[in-house]
Tab-separated table of C-alpha atoms and ligand atoms in Angstrom:
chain	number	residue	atom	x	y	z
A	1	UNK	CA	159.924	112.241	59.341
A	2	UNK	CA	162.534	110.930	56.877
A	3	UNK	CA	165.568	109.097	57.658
A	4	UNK	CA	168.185	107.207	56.183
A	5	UNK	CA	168.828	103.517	57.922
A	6	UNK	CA	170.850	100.724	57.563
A	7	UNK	CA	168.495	97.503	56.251
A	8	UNK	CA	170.431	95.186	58.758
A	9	UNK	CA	171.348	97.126	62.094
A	10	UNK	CA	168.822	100.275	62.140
A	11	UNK	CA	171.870	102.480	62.317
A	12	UNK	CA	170.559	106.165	61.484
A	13	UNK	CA	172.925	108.357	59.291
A	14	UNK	CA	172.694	112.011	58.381
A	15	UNK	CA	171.690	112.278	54.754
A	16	UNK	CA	173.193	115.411	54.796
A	17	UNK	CA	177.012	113.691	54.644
A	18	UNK	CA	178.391	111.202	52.213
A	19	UNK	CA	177.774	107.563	53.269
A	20	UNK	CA	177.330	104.646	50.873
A	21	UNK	CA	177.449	101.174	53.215
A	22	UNK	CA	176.600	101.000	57.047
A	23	UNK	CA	179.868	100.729	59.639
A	24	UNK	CA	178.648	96.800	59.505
A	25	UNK	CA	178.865	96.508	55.601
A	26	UNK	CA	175.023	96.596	55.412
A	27	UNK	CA	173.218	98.723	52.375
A	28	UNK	CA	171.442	101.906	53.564
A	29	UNK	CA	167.666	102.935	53.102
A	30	UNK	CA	165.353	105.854	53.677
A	31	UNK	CA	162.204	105.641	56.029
A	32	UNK	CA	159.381	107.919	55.973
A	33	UNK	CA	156.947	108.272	59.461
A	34	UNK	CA	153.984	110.317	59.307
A	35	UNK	CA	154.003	111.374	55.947
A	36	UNK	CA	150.510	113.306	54.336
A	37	UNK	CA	150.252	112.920	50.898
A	38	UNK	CA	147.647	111.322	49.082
A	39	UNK	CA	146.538	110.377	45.226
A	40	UNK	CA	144.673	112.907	45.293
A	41	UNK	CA	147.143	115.381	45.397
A	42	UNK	CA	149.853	114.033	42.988
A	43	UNK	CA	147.334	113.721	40.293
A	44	UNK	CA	146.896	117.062	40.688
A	45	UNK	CA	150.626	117.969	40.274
A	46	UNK	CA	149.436	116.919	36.651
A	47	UNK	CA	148.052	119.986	35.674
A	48	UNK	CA	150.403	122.396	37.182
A	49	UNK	CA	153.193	124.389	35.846
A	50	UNK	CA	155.976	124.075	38.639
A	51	UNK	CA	159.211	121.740	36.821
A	52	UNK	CA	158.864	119.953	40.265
A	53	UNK	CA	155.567	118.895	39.588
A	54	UNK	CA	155.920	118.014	35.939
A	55	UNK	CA	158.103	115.562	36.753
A	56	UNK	CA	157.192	112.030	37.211
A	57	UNK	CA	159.809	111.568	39.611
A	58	UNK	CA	159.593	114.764	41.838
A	59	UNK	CA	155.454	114.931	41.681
A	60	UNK	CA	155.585	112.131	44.999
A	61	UNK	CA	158.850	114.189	46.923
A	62	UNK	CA	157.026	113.773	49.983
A	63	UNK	CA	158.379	110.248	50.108
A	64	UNK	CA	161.600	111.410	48.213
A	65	UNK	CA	164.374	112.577	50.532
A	66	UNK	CA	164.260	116.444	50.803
A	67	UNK	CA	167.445	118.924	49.575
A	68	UNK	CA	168.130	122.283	50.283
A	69	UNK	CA	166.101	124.847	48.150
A	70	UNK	CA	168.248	125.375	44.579
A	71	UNK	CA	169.914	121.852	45.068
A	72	UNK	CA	167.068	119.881	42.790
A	73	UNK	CA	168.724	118.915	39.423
A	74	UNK	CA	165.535	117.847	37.451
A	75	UNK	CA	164.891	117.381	33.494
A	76	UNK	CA	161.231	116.451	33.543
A	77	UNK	CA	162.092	112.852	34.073
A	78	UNK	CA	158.987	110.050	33.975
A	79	UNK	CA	155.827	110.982	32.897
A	80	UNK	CA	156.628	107.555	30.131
A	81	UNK	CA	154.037	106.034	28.705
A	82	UNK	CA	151.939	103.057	29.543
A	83	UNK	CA	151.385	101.580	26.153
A	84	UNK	CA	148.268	99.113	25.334
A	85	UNK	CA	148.877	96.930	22.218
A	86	UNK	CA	145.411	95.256	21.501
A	87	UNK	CA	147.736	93.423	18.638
A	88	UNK	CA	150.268	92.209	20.999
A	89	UNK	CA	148.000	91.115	23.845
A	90	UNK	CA	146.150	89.007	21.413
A	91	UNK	CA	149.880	87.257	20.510
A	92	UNK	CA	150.682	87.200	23.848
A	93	UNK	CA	147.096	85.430	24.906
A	94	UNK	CA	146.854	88.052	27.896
A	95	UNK	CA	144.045	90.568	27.996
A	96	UNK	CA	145.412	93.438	29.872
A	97	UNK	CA	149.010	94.163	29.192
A	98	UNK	CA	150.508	97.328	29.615
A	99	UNK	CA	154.073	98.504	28.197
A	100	UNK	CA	155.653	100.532	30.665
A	101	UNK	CA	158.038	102.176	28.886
A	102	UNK	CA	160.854	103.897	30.836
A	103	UNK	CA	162.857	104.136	27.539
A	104	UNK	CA	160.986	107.653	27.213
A	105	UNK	CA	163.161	109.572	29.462
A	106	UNK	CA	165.570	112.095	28.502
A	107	UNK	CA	168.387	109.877	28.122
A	108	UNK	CA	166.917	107.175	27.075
A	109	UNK	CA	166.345	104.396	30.131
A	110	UNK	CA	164.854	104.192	33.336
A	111	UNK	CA	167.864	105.357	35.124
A	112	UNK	CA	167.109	109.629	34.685
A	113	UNK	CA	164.818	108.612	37.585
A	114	UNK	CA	167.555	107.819	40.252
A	115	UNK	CA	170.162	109.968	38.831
A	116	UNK	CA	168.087	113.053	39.327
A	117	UNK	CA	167.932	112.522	43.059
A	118	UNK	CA	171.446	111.173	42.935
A	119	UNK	CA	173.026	113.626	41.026
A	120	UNK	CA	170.671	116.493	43.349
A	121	UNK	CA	171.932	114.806	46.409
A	122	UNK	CA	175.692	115.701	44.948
A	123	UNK	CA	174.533	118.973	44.385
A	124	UNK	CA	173.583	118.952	47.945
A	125	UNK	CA	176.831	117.656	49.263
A	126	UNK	CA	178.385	120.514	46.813
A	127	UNK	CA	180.640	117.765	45.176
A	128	UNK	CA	182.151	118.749	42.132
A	129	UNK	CA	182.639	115.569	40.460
A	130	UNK	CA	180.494	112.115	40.023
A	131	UNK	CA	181.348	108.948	38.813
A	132	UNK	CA	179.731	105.509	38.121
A	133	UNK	CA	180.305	102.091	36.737
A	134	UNK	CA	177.726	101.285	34.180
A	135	UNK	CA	177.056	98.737	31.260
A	136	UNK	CA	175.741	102.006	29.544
A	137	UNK	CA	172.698	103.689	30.350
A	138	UNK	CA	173.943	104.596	34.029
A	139	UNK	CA	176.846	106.348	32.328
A	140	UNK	CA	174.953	107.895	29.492
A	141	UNK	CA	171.942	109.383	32.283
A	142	UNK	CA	174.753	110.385	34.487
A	143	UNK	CA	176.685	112.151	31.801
A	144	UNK	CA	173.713	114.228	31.091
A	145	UNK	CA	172.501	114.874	34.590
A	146	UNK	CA	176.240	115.993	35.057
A	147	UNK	CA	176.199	118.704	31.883
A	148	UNK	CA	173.160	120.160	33.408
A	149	UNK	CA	174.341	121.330	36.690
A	150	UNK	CA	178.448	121.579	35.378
A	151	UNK	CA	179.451	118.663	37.141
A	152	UNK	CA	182.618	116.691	36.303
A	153	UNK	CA	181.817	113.091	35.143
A	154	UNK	CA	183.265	109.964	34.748
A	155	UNK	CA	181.978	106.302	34.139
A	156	UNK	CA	183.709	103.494	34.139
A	157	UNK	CA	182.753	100.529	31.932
A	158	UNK	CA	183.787	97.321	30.900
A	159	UNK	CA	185.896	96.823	27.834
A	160	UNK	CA	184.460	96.253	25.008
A	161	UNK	CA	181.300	94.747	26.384
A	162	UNK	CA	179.288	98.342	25.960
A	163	UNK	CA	176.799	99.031	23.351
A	164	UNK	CA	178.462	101.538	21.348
A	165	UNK	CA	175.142	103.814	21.007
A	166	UNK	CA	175.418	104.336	24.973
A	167	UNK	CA	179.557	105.178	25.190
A	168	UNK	CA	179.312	107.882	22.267
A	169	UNK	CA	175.763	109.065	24.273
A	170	UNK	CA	177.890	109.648	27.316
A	171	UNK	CA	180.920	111.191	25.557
A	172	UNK	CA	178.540	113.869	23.858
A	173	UNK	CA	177.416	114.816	26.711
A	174	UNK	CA	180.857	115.326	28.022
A	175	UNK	CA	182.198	112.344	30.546
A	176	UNK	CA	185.308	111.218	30.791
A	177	UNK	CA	185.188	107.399	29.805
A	178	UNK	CA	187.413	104.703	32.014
A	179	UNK	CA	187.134	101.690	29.933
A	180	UNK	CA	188.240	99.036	32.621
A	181	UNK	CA	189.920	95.226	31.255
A	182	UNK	CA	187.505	93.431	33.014
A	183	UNK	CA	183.801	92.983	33.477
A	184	UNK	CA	181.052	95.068	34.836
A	185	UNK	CA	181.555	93.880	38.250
A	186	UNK	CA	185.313	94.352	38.430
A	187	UNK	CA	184.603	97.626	36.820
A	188	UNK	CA	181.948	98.507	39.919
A	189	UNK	CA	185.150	97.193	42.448
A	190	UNK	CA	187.576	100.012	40.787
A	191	UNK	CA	184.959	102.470	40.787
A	192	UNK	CA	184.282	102.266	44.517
A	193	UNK	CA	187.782	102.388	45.663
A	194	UNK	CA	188.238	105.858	43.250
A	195	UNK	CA	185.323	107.309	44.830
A	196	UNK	CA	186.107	106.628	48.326
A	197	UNK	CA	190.280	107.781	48.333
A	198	UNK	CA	189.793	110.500	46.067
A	199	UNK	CA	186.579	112.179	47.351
A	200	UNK	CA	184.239	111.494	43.892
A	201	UNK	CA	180.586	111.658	44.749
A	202	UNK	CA	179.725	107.741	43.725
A	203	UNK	CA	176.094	107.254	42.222
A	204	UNK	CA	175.795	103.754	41.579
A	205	UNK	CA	172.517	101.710	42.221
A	206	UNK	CA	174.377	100.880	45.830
A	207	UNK	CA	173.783	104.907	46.234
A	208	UNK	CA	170.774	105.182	48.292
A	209	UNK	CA	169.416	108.108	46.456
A	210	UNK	CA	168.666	106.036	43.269
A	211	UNK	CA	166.773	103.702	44.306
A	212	UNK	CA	163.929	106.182	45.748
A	213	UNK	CA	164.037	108.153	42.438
A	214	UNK	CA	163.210	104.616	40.722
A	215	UNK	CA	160.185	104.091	42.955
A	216	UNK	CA	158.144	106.339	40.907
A	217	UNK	CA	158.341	104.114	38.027
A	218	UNK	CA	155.443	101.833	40.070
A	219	UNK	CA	153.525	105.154	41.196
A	220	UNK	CA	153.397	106.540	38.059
A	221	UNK	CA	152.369	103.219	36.842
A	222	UNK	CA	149.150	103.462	39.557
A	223	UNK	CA	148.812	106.787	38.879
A	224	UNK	CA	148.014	105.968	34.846
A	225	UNK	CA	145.959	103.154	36.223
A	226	UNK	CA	143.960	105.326	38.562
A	227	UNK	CA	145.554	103.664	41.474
A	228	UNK	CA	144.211	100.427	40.453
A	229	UNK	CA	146.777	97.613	41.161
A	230	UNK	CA	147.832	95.241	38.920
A	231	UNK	CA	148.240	91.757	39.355
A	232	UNK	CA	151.832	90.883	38.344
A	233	UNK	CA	154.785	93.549	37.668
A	234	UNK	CA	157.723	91.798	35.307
A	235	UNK	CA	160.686	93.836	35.093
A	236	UNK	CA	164.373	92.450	33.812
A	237	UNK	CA	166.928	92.057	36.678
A	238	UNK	CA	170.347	92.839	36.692
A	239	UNK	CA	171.989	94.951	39.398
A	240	UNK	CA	168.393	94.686	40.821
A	241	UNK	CA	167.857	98.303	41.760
A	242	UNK	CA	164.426	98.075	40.248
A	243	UNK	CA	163.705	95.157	41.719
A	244	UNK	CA	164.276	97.067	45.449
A	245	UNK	CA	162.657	100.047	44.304
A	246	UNK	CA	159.946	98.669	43.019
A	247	UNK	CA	158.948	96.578	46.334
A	248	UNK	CA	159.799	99.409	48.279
A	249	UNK	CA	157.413	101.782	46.105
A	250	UNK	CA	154.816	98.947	46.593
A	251	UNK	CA	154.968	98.685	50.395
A	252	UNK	CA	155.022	102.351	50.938
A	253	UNK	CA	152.028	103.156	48.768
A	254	UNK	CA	150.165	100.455	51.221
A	255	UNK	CA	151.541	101.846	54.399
A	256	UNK	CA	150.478	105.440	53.528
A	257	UNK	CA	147.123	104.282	52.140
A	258	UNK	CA	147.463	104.704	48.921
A	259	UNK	CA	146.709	101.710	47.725
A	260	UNK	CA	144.944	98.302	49.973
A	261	UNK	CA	146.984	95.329	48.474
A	262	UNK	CA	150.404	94.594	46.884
A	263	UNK	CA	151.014	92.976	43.538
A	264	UNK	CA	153.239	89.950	42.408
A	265	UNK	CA	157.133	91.013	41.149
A	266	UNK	CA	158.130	88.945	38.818
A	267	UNK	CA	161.534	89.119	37.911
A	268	UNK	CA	163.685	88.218	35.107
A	269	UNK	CA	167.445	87.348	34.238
A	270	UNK	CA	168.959	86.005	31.247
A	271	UNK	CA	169.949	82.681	31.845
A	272	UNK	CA	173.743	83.256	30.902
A	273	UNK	CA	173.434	86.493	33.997
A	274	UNK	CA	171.291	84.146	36.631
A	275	UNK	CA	172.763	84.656	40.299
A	276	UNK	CA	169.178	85.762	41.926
A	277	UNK	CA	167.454	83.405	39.777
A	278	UNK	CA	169.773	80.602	41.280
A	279	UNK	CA	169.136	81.892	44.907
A	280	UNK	CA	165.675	81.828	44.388
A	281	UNK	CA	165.672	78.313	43.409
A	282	UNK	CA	167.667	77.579	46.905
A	283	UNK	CA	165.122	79.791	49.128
A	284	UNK	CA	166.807	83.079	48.722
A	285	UNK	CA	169.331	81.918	51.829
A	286	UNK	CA	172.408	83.287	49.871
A	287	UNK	CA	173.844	84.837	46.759
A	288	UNK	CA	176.371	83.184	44.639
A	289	UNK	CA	178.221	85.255	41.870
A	290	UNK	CA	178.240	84.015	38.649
A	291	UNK	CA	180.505	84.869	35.207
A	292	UNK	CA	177.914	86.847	33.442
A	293	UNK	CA	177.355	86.643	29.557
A	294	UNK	CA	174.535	88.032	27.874
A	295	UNK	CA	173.076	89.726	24.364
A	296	UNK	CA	171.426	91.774	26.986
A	297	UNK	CA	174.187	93.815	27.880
A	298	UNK	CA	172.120	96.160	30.084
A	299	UNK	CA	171.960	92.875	32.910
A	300	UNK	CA	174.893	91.485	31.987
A	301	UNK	CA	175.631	91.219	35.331
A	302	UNK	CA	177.016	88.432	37.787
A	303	UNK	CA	176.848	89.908	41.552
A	304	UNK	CA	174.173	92.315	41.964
A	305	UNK	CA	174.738	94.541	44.862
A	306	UNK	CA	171.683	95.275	45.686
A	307	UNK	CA	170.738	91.223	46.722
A	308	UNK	CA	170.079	92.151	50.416
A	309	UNK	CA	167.227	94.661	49.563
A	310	UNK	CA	165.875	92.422	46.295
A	311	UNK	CA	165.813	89.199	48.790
A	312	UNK	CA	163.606	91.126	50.891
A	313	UNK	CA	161.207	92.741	48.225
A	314	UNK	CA	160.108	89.159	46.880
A	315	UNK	CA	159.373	87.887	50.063
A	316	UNK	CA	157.205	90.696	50.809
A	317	UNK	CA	155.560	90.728	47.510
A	318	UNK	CA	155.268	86.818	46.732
A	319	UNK	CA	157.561	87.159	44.094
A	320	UNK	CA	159.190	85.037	41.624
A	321	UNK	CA	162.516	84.979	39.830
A	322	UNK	CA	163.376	83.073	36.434
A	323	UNK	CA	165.350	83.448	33.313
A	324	UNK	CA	165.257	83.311	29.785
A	325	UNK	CA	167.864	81.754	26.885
A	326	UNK	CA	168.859	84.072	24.547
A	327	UNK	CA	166.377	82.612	22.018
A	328	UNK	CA	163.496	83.727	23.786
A	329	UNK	CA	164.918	86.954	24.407
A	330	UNK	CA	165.680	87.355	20.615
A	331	UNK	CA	162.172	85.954	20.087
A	332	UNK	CA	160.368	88.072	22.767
A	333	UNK	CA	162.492	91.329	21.257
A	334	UNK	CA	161.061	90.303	17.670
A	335	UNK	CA	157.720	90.431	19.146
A	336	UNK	CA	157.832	93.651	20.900
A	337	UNK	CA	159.539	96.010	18.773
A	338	UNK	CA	156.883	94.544	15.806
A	339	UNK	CA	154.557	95.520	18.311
A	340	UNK	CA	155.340	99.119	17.202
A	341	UNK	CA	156.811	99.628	20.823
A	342	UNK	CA	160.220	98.727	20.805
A	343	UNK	CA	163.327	98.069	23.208
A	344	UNK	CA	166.570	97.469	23.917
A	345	UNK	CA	167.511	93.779	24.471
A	346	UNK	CA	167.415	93.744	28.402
A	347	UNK	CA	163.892	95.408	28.199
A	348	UNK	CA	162.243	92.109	26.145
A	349	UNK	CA	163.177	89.983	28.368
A	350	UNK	CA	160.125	91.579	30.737
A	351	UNK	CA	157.959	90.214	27.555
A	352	UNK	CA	159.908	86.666	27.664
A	353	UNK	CA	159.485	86.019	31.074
A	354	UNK	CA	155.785	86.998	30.472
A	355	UNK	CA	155.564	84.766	27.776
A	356	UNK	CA	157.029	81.954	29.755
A	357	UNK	CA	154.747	82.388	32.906
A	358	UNK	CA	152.053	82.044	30.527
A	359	UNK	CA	152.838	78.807	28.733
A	360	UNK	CA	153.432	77.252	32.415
A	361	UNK	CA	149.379	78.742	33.452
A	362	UNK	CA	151.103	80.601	36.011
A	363	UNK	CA	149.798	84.188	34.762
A	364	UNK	CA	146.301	83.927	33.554
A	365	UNK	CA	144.771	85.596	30.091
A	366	UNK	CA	142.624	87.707	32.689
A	367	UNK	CA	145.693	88.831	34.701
A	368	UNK	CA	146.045	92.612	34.750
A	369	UNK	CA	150.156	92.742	33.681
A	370	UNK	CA	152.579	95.362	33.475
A	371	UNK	CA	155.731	95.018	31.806
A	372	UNK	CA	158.436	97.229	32.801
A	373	UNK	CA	160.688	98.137	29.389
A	374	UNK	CA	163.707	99.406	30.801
A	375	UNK	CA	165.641	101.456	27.587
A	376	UNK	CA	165.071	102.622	24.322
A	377	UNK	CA	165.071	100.473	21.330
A	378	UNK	CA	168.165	103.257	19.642
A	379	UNK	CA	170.182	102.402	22.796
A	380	UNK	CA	171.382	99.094	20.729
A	381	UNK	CA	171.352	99.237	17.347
A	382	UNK	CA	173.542	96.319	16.798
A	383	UNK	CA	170.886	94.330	18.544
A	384	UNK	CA	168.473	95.297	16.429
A	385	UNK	CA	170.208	94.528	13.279
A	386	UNK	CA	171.200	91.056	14.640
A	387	UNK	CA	167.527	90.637	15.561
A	388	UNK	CA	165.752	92.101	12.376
A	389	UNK	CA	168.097	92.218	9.068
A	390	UNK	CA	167.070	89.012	7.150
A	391	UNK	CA	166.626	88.232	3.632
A	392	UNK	CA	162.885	88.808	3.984
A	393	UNK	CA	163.391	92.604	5.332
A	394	UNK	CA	166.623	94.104	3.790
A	395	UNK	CA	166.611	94.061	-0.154
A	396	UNK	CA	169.412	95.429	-1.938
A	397	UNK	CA	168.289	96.776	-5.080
A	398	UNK	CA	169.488	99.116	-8.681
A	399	UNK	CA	166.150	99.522	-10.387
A	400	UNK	CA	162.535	99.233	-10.381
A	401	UNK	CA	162.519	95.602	-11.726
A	402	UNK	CA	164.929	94.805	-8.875
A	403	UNK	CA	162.469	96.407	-6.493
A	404	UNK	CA	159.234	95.242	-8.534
A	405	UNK	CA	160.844	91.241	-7.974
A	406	UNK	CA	162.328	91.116	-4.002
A	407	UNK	CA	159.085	92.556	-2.981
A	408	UNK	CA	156.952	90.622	-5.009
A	409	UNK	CA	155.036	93.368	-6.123
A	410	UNK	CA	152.281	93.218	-8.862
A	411	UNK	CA	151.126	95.850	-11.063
A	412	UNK	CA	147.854	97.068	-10.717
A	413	UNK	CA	145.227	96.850	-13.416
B	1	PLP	C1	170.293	99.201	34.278
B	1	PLP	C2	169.380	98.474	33.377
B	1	PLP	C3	168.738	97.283	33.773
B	1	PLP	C4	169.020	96.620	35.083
B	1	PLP	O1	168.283	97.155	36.112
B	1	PLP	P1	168.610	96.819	37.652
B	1	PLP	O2	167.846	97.809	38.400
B	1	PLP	O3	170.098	96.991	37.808
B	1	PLP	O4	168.214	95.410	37.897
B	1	PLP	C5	167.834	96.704	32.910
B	1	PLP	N1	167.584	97.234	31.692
B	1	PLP	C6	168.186	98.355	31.275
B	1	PLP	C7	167.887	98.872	29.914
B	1	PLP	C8	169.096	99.023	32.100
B	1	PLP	O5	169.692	100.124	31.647
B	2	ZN	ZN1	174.477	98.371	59.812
């Protein structure tokens, strides 16, 4: 049986009709009773042929809300890779890393995952037009999911504050681009009150839908590790959608018998975008928004709405929150994309906060990790320049003596 829930009051709501927050304010959530599904089976889903199986995301629908037949808009998402970096690990002084890298999806980031149940729940609903506010991959994933089943789309983001890579990703694929004076949380306030008085379908990470596409980022994760569980998960937080999806992945893989114990979330904020970080530190009792200012645009920012379901997930899991400076994320994003495997800004900070749990002894060099990268290292190319171009990599040069001298070649015999 699968129903939809609010978190705080158990209220039950039909799936089947658009509904974003309980009558009491609190988020929503789907349950599963009595599901059968097994390992077994979704590995394999591997070898078949069916678009449904090939994807990473719909290979578990048993625990996936269901849609009428026709309604599923899918474009392979998942099925990322899980990188090992003998290289890295050794720089890192862990043994077992593993690079989870969600910036392999169609669009670039982790978010194909929820928008293909999102935007198939629309489909569902037989709305005609979705919207979002994003600091850029939402918006970009969203645009694309839209083009694919001719849905009207428009994203709202903040001013300015946008890596440009993800706004002209968006407008190729053909949204129509509200750039709001303001942040991305007074972007997310506009948004909502559009969607509700004018009838757009709203799939931000609020939009229960999402967040159970995202789950299969951790059982794809078990799946590659043949259902061996790792020790600690990192993953960057932000809106903290992952965060929620992630626990809630965890908890029903256990209760379903998939797997017989949970791992550790760790979860990581840039210190200038810190709000769960800060309710951590004061036992998780409440949230306080912050003014949110970060390189790492992608978590840039300052009153995640999904703190009711995160709160809950690290409790559950034993989980820890901290953040990083910019430095180390700079640092930690040199490291990585050297690495060969590269990422957006938001994604290192999953290898800073790894890096900093090790210097404190708190993850061990035996300590089976997974780090979560969240987007593609093309999805910022400003970043990357800021990061990389230096007078020992970028050489500006007429002739061969020029090039002969700034590399410091010599001439063999
Ligand atoms: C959206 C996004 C995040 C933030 O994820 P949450 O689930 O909102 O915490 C992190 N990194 C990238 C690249 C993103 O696009
Ligand atoms: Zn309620």
């Amino acid at each position: 049986m699968k129903t939809l829930n609010c978190i705080e009051c158990d209220t039950q709501y039909d799936p089947g009709e658009v509904q974003y927050f309980c009558r009491c304010g609190g988020l929503l959530e789907f349950r599963y009773e009595g599901i059968e599904a097994d390992p077994a089976l979704f590995d394999s889903r591997k070898a078949s042929l069916h678009p449904l199986d090939r994807s990473g995301v719909w290979r578990f629908r048993e625990l996936l809300p269901d849609f009428s037949p026709g309604s599923h808009v899918t474009q392979l998402e998942g099925g990322t890779r899980l990188y090992q970096k003998p290289l890295l690990n050794q720089k890192l002084g862990v043994e077992k890393v593993y690079l989870k890298h969600e910036g392999e999806n169609p669009t670039g980031s982790f978010k194909d995952r929820g928008m293909t149940v999102a935007v198939s729940a629309a489909v569902n609903l037989k709305s005609t037009s979705i919207a979002c506010a994003s600091t850029g991959n939402t918006s970009a994933s969203l645009a694309s999911y839209a083009a694919s089943c001719g849905l009207r789309s428009i994203v709202f983001l903040p001013s300015g504050k946008v890596s440009m890579s993800k706004i002209s990703q968006a407008l190729a694929y053909g949204a129509e681009v509200c750039a709001v004076k303001g942040d991305f949380d007074e972007a997310l306030e506009l948004v909502q009150k559009i969607c509700m008085d004018y009838g757009v379908y709203l799939v931000n990470s609020l939009n229960p839908f999402r967040l159970e596409g995202q789950k299969s980022i951790m059982w794809e994760t078990l799946q590659d590790l043949g259902w061996k569980v790792p020790d600690w998960i990192i993953v960057p937080g932000g809106n903290l959608g992952n965060t929620s999806a992630f626990g809630k992945a965890f908890m029903e893989a256990k209760k379903f018998g998939w797997i017989d114990r949970l791992p550790r979330l760790l979860v990581v904020q840039a210190e200038g975008a810190n709000p769960f970080k800060l309710s951590f530190e004061n036992g998780l009792t409440n949230l306080k928004s912050v003014k949110a200012e970060t390189m790492a645009t992608a978590i840039r920012i300052g009153n995640p709405v999904n703190f009711p379901k995160a709160k809950r997930v690290i409790q559950a899991l034993n989980g820890k929150v901290i953040d990083v400076s910019e430095d180390q994320i700079k640092s930690a994003k040199r490291t990585l994309d050297r690495s060969g495997v590269g990422a957006e800004p938001a994604s290192a900070c999953s290898i800073a906060g790894l890096q900093k749990m090790v210097k404190c002894g708190e993850i061990k060099s035996s300590d089976l990790v997974v780090c979560v990268l969240t987007g593609n290292i093309l999805k910022d190319s400003h970043a990357n320049e800021m990061v990389h171009k230096t007078g020992a990599t970028w050489h500006e040069v007429v002739d061969e003596r020029e090039v002969v001298k700034k590399l410091e070649l010599s001439k063999v015999k």
